[in-house]
Tab-separated table of C-alpha atoms in Angstrom:
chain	number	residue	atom	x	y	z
O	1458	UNK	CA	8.556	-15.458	-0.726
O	1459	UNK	CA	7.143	-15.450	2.628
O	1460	UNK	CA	5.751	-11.404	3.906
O	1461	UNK	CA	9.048	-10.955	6.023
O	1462	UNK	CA	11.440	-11.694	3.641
O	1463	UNK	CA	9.496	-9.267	1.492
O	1464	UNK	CA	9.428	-7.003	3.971
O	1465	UNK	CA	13.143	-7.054	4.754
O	1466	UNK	CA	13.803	-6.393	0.774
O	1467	UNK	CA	11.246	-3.775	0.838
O	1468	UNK	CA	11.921	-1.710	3.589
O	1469	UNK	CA	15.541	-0.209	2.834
O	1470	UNK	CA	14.215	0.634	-0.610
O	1471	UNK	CA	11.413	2.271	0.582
O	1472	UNK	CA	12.864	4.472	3.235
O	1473	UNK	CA	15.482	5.660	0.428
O	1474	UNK	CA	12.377	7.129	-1.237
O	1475	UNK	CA	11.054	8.510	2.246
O	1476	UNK	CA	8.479	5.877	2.584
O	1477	UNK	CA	8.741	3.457	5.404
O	1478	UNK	CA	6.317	0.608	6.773
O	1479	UNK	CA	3.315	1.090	9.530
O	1480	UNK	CA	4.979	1.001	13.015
O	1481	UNK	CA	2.763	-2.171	13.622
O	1482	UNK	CA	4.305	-5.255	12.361
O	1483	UNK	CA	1.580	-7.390	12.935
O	1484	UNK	CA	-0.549	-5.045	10.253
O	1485	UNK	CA	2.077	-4.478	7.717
O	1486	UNK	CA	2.709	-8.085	7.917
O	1487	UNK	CA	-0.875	-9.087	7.295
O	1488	UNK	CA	-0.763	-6.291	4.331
O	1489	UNK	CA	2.377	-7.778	2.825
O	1490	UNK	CA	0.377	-11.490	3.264
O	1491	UNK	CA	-2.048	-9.741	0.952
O	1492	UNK	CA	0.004	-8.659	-1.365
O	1493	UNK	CA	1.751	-12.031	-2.092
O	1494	UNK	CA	-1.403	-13.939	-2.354
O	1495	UNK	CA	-3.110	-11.099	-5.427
O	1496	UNK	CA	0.620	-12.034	-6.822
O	1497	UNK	CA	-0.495	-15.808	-7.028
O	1498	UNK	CA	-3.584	-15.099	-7.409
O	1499	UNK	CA	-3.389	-11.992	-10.332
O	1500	UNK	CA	0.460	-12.529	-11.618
O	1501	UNK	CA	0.790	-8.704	-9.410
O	1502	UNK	CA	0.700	-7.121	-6.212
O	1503	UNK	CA	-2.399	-5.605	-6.080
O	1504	UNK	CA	-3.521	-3.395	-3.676
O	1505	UNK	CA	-5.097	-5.403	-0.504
O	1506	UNK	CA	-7.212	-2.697	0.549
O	1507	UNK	CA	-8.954	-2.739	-2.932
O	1508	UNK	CA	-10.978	-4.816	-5.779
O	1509	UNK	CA	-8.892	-5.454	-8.222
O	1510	UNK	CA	-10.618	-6.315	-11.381
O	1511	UNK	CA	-8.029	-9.118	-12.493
O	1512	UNK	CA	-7.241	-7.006	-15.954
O	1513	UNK	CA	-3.365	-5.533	-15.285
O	1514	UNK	CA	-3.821	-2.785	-17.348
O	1515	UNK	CA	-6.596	-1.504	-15.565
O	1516	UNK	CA	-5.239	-2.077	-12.421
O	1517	UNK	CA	-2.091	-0.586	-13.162
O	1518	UNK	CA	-2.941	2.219	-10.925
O	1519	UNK	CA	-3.302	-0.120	-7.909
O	1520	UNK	CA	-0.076	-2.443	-8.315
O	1521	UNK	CA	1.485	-1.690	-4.974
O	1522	UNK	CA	3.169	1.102	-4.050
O	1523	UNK	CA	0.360	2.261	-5.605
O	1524	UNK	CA	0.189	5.667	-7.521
O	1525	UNK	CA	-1.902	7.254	-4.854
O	1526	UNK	CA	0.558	6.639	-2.116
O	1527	UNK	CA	2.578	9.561	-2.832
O	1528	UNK	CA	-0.523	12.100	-2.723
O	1529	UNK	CA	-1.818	9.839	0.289
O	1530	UNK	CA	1.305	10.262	2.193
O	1531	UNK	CA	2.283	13.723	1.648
O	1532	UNK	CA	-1.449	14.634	2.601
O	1533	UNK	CA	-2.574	12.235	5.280
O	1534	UNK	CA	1.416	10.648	6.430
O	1535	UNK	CA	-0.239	7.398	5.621
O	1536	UNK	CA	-1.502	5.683	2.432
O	1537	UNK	CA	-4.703	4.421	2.039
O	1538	UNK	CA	-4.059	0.866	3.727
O	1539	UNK	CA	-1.607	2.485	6.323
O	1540	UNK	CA	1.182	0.158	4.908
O	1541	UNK	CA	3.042	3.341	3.660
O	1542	UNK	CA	3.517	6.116	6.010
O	1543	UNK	CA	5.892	9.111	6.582
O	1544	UNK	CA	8.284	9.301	9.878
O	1545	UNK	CA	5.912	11.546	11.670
O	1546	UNK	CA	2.507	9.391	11.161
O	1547	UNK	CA	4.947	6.398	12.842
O	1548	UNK	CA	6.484	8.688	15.328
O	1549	UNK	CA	2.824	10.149	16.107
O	1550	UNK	CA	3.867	13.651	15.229
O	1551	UNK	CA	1.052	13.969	13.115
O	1552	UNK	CA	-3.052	12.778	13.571
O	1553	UNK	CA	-4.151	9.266	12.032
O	1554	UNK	CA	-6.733	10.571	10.139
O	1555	UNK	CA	-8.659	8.660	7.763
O	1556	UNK	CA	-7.237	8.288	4.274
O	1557	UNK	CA	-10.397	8.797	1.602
O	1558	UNK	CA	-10.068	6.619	-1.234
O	1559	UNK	CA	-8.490	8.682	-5.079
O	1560	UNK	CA	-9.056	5.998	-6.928
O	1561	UNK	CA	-11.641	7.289	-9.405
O	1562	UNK	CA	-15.064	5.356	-9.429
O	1563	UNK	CA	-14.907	4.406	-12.723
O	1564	UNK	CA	-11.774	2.474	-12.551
O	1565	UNK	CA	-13.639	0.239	-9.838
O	1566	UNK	CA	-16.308	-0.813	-12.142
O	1567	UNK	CA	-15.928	-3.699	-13.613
């Protein structure tokens, strides 16, 4: 699966939940990319913004949409990679601020 045909499965899903995909193609494109190659390359869809550490289960808190994207976007309008964002953050209602990174350190040790 190529990142626009993932994208195009994606996105009405998504925006059912109230998430929906960076304004900029180009980047979400390039995140989507990502994704597809830590499937291949980890058997899931890691997130491309961070290390993953190859071991599912403790990565499980990264496999895209990530369980920091809710917190992310109801805080910031974006997550942290800007691949999920609210209406407003597209719409530029709202500041694009950075997103700090939730994950807790110790799950990035590996």
């Amino acid at each position: 699966m190529d990142a626009k045909t993932l994208y195009e499965k994606l996105k009405p899903i998504q925006e059912a939940k109230g998430y929906h995909f960076n304004a900029d193609l180009e980047k979400t494109l390039e995140l989507l990319e990502a994704l597809i190659f830590n499937r291949e390359r980890y058997g899931y869809m890691a997130c491309p913004c961070r290390l993953a550490s190859e071991d599912r289960e403790n990565d499980k808190d990264i496999i895209c949409p990530c369980v920091y994207r809710e917190p992310d976007v109801a805080e910031f309008g974006s997550c942290y990679c800007n691949l999920y964002v609210s209406k407003d953050w597209n719409e530029k209602k709202i500041p694009h601020q950075y997103v700090p990174e939730r994950r807790p350190p110790e799950k990035c040790q590996f």
